[in-house]
CSV table of C-alpha atoms in Angstrom, one decimal:
chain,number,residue,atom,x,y,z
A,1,UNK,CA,-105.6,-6.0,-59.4
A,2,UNK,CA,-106.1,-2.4,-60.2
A,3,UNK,CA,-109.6,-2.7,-61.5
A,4,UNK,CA,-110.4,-4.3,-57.9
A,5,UNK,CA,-108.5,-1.5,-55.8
A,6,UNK,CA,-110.7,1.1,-57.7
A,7,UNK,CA,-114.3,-1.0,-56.5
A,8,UNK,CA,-112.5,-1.4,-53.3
A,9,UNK,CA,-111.6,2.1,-53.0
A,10,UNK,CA,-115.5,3.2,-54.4
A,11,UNK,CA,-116.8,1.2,-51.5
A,12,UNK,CA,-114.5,2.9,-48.8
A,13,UNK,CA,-115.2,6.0,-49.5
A,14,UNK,CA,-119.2,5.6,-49.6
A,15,UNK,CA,-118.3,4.0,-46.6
A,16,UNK,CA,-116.7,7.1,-45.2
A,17,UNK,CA,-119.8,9.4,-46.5
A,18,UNK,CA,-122.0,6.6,-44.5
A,19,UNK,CA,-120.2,7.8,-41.3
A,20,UNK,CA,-120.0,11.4,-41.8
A,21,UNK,CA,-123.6,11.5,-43.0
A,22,UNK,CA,-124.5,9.2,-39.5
A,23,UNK,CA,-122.0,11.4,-36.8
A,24,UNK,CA,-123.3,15.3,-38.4
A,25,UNK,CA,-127.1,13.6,-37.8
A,26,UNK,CA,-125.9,12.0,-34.1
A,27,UNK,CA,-128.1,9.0,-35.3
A,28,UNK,CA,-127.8,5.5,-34.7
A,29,UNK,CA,-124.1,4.7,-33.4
A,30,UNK,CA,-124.6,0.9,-33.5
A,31,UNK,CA,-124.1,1.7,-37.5
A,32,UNK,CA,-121.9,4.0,-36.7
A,33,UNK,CA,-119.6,1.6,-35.1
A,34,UNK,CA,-120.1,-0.9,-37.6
A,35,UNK,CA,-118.7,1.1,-40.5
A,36,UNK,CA,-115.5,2.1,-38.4
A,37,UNK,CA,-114.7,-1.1,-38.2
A,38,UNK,CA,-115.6,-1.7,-41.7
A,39,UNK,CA,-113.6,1.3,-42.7
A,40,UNK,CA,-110.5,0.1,-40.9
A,41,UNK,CA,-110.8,-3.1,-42.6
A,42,UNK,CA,-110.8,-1.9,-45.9
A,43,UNK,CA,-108.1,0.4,-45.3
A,44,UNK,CA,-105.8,-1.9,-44.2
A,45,UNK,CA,-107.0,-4.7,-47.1
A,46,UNK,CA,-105.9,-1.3,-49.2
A,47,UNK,CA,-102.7,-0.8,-48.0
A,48,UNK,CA,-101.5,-4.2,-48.5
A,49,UNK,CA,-102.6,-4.1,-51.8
A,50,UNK,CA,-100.9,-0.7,-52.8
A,51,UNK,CA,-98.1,-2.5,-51.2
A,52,UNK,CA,-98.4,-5.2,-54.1
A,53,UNK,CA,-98.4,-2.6,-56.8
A,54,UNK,CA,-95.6,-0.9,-55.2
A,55,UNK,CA,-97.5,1.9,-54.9
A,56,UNK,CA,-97.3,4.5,-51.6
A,57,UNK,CA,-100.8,6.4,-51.0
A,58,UNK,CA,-100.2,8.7,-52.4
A,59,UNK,CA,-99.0,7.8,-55.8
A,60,UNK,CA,-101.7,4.9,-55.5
A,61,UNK,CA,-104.3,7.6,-55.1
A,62,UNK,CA,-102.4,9.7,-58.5
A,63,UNK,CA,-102.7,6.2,-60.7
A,64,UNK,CA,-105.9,5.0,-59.7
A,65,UNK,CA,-107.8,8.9,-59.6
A,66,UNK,CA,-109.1,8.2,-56.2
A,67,UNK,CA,-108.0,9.7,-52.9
A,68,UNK,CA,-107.6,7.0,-50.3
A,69,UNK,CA,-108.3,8.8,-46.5
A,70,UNK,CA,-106.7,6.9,-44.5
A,71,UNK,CA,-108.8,6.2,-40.7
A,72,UNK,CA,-107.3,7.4,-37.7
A,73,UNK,CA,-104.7,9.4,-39.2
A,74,UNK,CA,-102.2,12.0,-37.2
A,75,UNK,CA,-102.7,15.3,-38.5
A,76,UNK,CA,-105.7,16.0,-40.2
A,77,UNK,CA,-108.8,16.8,-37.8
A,78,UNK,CA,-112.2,17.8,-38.4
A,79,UNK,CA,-114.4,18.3,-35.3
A,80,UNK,CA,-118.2,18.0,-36.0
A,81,UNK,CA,-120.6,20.9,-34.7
A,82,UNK,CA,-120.9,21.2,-31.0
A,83,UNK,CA,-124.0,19.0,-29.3
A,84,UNK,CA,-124.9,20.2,-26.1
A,85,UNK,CA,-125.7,17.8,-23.5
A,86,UNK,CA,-125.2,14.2,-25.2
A,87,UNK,CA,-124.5,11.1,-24.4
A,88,UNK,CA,-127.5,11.4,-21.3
A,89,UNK,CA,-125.3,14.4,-19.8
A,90,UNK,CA,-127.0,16.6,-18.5
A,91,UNK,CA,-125.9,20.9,-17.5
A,92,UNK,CA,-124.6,21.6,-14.1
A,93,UNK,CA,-127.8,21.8,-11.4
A,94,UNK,CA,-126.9,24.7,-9.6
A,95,UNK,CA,-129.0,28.5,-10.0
A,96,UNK,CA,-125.3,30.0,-11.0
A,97,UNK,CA,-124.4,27.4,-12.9
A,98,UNK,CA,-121.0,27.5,-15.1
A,99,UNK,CA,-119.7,24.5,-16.1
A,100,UNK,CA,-115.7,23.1,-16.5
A,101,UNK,CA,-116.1,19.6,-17.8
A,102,UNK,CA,-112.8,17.2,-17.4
A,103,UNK,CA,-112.5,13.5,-18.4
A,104,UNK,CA,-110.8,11.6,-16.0
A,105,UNK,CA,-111.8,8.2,-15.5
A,106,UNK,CA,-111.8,8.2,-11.8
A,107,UNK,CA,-113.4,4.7,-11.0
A,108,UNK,CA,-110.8,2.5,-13.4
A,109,UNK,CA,-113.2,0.7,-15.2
A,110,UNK,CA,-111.5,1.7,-18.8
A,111,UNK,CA,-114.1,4.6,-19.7
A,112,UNK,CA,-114.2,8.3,-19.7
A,113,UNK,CA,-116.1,10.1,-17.1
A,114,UNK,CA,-116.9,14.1,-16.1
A,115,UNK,CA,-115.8,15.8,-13.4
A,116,UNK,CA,-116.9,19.7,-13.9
A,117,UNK,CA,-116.4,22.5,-11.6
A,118,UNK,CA,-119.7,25.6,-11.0
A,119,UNK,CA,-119.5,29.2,-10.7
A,120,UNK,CA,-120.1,28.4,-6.6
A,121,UNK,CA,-116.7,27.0,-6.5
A,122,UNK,CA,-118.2,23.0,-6.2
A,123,UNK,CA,-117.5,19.6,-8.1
A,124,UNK,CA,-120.6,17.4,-10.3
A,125,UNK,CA,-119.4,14.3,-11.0
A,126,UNK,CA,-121.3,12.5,-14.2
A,127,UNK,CA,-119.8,8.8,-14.0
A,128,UNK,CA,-119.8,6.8,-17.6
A,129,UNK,CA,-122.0,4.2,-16.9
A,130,UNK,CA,-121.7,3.0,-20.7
A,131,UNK,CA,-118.5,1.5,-22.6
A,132,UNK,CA,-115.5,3.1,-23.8
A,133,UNK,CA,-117.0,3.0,-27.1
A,134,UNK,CA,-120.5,4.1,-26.2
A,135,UNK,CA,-120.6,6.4,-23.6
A,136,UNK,CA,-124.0,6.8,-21.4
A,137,UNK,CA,-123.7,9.5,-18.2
A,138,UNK,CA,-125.3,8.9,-15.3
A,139,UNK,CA,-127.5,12.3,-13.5
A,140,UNK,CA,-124.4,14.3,-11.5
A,141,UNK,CA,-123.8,14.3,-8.0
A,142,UNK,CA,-122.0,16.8,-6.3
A,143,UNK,CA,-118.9,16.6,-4.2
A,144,UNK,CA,-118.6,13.0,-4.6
A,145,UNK,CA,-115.8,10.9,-3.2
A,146,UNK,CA,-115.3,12.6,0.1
A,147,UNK,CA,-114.7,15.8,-1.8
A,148,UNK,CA,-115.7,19.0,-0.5
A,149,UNK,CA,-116.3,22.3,-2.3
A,150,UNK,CA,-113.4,25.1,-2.3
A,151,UNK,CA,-115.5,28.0,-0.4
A,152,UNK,CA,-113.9,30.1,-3.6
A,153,UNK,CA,-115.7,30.2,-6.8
A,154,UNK,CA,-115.6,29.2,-10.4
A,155,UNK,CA,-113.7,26.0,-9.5
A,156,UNK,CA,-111.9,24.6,-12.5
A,157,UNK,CA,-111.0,21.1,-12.2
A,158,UNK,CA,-108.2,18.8,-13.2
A,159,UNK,CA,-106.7,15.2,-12.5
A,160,UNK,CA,-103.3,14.5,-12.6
A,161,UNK,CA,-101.5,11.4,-10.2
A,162,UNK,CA,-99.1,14.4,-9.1
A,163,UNK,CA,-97.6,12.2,-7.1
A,164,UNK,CA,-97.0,9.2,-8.6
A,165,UNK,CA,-99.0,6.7,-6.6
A,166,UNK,CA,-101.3,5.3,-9.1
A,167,UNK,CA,-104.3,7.1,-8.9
A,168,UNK,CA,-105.9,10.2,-9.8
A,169,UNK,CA,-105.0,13.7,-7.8
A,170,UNK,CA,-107.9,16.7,-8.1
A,171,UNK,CA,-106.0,20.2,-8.5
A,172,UNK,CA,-108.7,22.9,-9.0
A,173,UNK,CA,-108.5,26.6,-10.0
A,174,UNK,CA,-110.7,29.6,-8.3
A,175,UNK,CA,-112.4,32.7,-9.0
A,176,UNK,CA,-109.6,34.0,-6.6
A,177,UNK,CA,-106.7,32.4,-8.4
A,178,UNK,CA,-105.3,30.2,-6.0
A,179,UNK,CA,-104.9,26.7,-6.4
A,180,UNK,CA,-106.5,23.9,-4.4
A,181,UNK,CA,-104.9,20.4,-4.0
A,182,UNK,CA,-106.9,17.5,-3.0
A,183,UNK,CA,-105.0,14.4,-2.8
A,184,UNK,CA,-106.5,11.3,-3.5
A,185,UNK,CA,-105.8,8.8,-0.1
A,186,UNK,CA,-107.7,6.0,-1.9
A,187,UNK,CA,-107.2,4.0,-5.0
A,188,UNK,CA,-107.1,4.0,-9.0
A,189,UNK,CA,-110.6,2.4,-8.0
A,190,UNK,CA,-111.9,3.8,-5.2
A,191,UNK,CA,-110.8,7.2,-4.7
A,192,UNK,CA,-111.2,9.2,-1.7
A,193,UNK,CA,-110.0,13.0,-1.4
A,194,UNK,CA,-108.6,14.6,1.5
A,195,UNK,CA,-109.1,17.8,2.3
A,196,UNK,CA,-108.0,20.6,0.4
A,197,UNK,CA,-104.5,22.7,1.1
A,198,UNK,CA,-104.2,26.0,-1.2
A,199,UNK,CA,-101.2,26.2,-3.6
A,200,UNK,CA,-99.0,23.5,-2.6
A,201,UNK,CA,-95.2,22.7,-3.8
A,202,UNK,CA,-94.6,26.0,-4.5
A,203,UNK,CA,-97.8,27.0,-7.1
A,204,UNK,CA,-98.7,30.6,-7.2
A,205,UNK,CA,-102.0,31.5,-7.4
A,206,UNK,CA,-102.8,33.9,-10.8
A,207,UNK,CA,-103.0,37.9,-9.7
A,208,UNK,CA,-105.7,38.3,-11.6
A,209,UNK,CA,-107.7,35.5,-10.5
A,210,UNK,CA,-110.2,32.9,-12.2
A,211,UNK,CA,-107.0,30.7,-13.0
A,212,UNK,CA,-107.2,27.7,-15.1
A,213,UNK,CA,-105.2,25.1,-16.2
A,214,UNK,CA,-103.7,21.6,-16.2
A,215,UNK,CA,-100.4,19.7,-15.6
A,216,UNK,CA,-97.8,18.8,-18.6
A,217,UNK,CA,-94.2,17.3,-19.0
A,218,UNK,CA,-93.4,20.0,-21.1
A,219,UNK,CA,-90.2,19.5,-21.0
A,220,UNK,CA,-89.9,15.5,-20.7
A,221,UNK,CA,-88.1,15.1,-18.1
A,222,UNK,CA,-90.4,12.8,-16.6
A,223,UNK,CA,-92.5,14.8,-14.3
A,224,UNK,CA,-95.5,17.5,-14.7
A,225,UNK,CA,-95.0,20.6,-15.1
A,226,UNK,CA,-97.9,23.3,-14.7
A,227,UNK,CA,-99.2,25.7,-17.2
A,228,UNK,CA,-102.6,27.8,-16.6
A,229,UNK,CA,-104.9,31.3,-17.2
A,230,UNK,CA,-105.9,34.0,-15.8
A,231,UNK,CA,-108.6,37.0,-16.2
A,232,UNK,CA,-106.4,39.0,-18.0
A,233,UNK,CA,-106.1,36.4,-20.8
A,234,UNK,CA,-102.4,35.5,-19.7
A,235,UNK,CA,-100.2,32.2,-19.5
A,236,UNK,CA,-98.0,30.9,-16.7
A,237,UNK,CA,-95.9,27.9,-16.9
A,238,UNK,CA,-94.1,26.5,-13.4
A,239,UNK,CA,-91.9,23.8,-14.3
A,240,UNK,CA,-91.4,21.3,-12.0
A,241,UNK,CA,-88.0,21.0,-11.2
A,242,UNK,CA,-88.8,18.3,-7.9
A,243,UNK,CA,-89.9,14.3,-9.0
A,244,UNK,CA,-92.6,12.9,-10.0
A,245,UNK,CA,-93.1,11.4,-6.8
A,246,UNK,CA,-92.4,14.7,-5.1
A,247,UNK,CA,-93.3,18.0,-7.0
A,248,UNK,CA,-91.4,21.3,-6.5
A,249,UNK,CA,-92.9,24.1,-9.0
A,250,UNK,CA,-90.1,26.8,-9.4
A,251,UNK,CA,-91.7,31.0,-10.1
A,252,UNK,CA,-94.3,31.6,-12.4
A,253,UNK,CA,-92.9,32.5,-15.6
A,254,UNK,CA,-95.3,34.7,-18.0
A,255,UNK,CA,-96.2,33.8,-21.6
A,256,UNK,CA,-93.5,31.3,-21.9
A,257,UNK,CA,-92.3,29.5,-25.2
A,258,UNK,CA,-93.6,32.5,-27.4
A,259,UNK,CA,-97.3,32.3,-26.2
A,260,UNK,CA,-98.9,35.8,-26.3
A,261,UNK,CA,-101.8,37.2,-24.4
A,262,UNK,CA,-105.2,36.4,-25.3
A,263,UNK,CA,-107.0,39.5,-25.9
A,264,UNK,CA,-110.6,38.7,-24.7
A,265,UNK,CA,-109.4,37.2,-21.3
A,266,UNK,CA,-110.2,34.0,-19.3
A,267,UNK,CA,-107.7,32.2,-20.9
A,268,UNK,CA,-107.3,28.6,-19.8
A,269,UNK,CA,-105.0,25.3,-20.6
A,270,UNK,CA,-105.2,22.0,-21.9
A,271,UNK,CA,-102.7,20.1,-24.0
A,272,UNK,CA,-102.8,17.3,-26.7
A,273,UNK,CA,-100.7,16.0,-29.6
A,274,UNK,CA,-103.4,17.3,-31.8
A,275,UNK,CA,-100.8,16.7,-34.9
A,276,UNK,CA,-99.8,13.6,-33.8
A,277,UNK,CA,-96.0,14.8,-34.2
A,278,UNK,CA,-94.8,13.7,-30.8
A,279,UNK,CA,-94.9,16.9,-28.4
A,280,UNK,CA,-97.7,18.6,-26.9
A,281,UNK,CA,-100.0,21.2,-28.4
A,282,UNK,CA,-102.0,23.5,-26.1
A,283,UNK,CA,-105.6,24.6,-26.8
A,284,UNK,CA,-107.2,27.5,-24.4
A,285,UNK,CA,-110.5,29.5,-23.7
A,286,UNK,CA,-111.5,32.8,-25.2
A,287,UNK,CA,-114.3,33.8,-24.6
A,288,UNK,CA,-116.9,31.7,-26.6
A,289,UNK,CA,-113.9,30.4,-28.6
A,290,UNK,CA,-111.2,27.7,-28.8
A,291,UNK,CA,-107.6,28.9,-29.4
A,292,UNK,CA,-105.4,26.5,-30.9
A,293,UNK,CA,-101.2,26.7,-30.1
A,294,UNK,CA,-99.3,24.8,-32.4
A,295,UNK,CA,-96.2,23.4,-30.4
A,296,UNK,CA,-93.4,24.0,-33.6
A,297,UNK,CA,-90.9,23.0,-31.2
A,298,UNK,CA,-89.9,19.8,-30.1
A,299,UNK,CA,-91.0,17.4,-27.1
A,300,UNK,CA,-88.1,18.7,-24.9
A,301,UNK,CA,-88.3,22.9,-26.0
A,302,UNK,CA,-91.7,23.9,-26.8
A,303,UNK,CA,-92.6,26.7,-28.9
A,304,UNK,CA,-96.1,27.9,-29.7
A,305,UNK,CA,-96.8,29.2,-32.9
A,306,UNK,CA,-99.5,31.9,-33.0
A,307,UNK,CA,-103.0,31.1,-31.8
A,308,UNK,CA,-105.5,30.3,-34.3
A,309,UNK,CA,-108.9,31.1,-33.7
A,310,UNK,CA,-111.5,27.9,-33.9
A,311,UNK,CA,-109.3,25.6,-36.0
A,312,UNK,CA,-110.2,22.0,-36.9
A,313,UNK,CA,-113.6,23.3,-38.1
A,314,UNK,CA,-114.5,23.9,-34.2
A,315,UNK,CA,-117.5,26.6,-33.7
A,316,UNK,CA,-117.5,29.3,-31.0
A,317,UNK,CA,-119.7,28.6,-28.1
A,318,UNK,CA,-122.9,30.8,-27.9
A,319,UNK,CA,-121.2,32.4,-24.4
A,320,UNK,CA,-118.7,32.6,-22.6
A,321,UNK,CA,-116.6,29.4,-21.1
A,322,UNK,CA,-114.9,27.9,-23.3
A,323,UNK,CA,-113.1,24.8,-20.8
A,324,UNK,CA,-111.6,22.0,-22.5
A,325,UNK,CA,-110.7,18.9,-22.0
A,326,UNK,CA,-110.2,16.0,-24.7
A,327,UNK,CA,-110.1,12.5,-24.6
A,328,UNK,CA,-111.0,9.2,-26.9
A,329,UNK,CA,-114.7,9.4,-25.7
A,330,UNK,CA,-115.9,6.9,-28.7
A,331,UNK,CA,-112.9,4.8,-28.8
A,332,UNK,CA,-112.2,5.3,-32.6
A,333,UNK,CA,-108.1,6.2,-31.1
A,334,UNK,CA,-108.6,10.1,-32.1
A,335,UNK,CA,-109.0,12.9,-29.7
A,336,UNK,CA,-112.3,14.3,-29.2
A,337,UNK,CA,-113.2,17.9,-27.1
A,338,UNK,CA,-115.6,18.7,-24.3
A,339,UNK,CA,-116.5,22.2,-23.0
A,340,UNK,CA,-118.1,23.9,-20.4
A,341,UNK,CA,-120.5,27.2,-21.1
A,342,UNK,CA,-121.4,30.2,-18.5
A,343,UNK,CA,-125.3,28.8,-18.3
A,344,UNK,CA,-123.8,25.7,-17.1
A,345,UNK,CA,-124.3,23.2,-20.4
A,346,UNK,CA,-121.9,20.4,-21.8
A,347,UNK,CA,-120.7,21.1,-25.3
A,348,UNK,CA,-119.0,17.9,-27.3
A,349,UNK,CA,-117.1,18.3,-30.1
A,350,UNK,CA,-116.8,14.7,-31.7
A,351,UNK,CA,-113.9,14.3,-34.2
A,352,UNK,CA,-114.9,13.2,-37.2
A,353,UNK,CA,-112.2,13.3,-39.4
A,354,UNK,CA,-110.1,9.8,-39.3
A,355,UNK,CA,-108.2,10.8,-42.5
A,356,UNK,CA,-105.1,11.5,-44.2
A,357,UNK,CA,-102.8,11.6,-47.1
A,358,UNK,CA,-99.1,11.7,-47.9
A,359,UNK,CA,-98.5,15.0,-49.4
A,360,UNK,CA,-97.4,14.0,-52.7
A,361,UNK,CA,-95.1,15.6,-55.0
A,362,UNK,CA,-94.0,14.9,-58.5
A,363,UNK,CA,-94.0,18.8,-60.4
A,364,UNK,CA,-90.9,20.4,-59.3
A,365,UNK,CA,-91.2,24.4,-58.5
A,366,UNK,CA,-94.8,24.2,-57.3
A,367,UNK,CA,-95.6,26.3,-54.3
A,368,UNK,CA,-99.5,26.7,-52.6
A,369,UNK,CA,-99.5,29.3,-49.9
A,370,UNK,CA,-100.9,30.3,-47.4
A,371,UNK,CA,-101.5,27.2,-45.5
A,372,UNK,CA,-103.5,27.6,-43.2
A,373,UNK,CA,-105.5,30.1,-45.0
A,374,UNK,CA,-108.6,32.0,-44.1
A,375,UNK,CA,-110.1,32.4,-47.4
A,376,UNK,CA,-107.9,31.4,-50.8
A,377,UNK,CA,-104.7,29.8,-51.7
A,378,UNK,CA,-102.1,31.5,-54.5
A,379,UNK,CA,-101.0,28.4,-56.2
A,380,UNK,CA,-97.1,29.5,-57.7
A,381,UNK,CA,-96.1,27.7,-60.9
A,382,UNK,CA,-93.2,28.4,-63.2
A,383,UNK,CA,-92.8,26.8,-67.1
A,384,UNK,CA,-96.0,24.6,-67.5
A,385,UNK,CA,-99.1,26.2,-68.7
A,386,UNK,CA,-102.9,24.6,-68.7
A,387,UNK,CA,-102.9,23.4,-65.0
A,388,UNK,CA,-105.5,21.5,-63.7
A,389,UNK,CA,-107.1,22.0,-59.9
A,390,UNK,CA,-109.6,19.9,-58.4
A,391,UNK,CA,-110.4,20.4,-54.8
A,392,UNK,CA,-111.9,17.5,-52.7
A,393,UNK,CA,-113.4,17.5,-49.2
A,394,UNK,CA,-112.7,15.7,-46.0
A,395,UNK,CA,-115.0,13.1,-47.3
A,396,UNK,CA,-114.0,12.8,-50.9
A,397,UNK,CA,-116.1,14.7,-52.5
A,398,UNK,CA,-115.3,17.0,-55.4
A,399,UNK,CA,-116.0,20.3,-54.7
A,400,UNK,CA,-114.7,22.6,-57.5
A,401,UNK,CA,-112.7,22.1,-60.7
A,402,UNK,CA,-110.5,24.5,-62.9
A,403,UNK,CA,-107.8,25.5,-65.0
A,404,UNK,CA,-105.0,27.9,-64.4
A,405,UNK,CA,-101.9,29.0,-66.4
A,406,UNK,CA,-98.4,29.6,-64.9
A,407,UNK,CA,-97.4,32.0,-63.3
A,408,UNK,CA,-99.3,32.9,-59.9
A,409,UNK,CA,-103.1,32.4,-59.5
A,410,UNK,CA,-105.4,32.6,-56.9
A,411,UNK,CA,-107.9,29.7,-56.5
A,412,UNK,CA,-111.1,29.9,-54.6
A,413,UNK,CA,-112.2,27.2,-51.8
A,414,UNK,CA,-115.2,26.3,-50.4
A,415,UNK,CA,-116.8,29.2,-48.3
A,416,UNK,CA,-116.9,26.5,-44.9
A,417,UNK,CA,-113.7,26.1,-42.3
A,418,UNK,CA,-112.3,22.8,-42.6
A,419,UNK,CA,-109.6,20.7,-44.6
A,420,UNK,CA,-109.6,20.1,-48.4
A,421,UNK,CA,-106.9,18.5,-50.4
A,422,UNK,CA,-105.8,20.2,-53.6
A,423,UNK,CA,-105.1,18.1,-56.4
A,424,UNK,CA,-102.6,19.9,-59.0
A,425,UNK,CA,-102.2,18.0,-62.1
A,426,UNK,CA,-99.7,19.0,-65.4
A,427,UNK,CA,-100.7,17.9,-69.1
A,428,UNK,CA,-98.3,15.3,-68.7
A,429,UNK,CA,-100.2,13.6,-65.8
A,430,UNK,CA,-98.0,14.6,-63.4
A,431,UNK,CA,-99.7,15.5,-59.9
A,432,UNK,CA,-98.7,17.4,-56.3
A,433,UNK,CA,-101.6,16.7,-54.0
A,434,UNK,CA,-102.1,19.3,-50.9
A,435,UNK,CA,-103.7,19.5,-47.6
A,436,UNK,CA,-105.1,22.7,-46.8
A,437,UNK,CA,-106.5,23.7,-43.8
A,438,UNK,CA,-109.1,26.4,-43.8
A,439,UNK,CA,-109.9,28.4,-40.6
């Protein structure tokens, strides 16, 4: 059997170069598809056989000499460089254009479309007319659905079913900072938008203006709260304390749940469980760049780490505008990231990275640190000399090899951002396998 899971094993992880190779070139997603579905296969004909050997991933991965990535894992994301305008999209059509892409899928047909907001304060709707798995945008019309533009500026749009009807509310920001509510009167199918009313249910508008932001149960109790930006780079959560069925937003509250200012202003706010650990992360503009907020806390008391700049291999914009908004757009089940730019373009961010492996740990009094790092790591090893390091890719390949001595040592990793597993093996054959994250 083992001789069979290491030709099995050889074949996934070709299989997994395949894709990457496919997704960095954006070429031919029919074969793209094809090998996800093979890859998934194979991983789950992998599992059960490690299951056989009584072996976890891990350990599996130690015995055999071959990392097993495991497709659609939690907590280990790679985002591949930003491609402007895909998928038949196409940049906001206005002479001050600046764009603030949202997925919503506003006609309930099971696919993702893009509602985006311009500098002049109006609404381009791009509707999916492709699958859930291959998406294809149609040109954008403007103030679709009965909508009508804000008469404010650098409208920021959102969806949320605030009230707990079954369909999909529009709340937008402004170059003001107030917040306009547009409730939809039609259906999950067929929506149709009243007109607006200006911070409703007790939402402030941001002092600063050019707020931005999106509705959470932060604190899951059942209902959404509020979190957004403003031009001074600052946070403001209202918590809902009505229903879901009838909102009530209590004061603004300033950099709650130890978020800190974001230096280079225009900060926005979108969440996801980017980690997969069962509370919500929050990512925000900066500028051209993505600021990540690791939630450290729990699903019912948030706290934010401190933001990292760009993480998850993401690149900074080439200007400013850096909107969010995620959502399975190629129906693999992980998170990918759209953003809007000041000339008005659509960046996507596809995530690449469907992989993942038990940190495994069988040498006692062996520490790797910092994680994340920016540059090296200091591997910490007390009593066992002649230490072997290999470091591996996202995709599985073997990027460097050496030897250390105990005692601390620094180790070099690849000059690009991204995630590498460090393999640290004793004499003996013993093993502790890491996952390091370089920003």
């Amino acid at each position: 059997m083992k001789n069979n899971y290491n030709n099995l094993v050889r074949f996934y992880n070709r299989s997994l170069k395949k894709l990457s190779s496919l997704t960095k070139l954006g070429k031919n997603e029919y074969k793209q598809d094809i090998l996800k579905r093979r890859i998934a296969r194979l991983f789950d004909l992998l599992s059960g056989m490690q299951t056989r050997m009584k072996l976890s991933t891990a350990a599996a991965a130690l015995a055999t000499g071959f990392v097993l990535f495991q497709p659609n894992a939690a907590n280990a994301q790679v985002f591949a460089a930003g491609v402007q305008n895909p998928f038949s999209l196409t940049a906001v059509p206005t002479a001050t254009a600046w764009s603030t892409p949202w997925f919503v899928d506003l006609d309930n047909d099971g696919d993702k479309d893009i509602m985006s907001g311009d500098k002049n304060g109006d609404f381009f709707y791009y509707k999916n007319k492709g699958t859930a798995a291959v998406p294809n945008f149609s040109t954008s019309v403007m103030n679709t659905y009965s909508l009508t533009g804000t008469g404010d500026s650098y409208s920021a749009p959102v969806f949320v079913d605030i009230d707990n009807d079954g369909d999909q509310d529009l709340f937008t920001g402004s170059g003001t900072g107030g917040f306009f509510y547009y409730k939809n009167k039609g259906t999950a199918s067929a929506p149709s938008f009243s007109a607006s009313v200006m911070n409703p249910f007790g939402i402030t508008a941001a002092a600063t203006g050019y707020s931005a932001g999106s509705f959470v149960d932060l604190d899951n109790d059942g209902d959404k709260d509020l979190m957004y930006g403003d031009k001074n780079g600052d946070y403001y959560y209202q918590k809902n304390t009505g229903t879901a069925t009838a909102p009530t937003f209590s004061a603004a509250v300033m950099n709650p749940f130890g978020l800190a200012i974001n230096t280079n202003g225009y900060s926005t706010a979108t969440f996801v469980d980017i980690d997969k650990d069962g509370d919500k992360d929050m990512f925000s503009g900066d500028g051209p760049d993505f600021l990540y907020f690791q939630n450290t806390g729990t699903a019912t008391a948030p706290a934010f780490a401190a933001g990292i700049a760009n993480p998850f291999s993401l690149a900074a914009l080439t200007n400013n505008g850096a909107s969010l908004s995620f959502a399975d757009l190629d129906n693999d089940t992980d998170m990918d990231l759209i953003s809007g730019i000041a000339p008005g373009d659509l960046w996507y961010f596809q995530n690449t990275s469907p992989l993942g492996i038990t940190q495994n740990t069988q040498i006692g009094g062996l520490s790797l640190y910092p994680n994340p790092t920016t540059k090296d790591i200091t591997i910490n090893m007390k009593g066992s000399d002649d230490l072997s390091v290999e470091i591996t890719n996202a995709i599985g390949q073997v990027m460097s090899t050496s030897q250390i001595n105990s005692g601390v040592s620094t180790v070099e990793l690849p000059e690009a951002k991204g995630i590498y597993f460090v393999k640290v093996t004793e004499p003996s054959g013993k093993a502790n396998i890491f996952k390091v994250v370089k920003n």
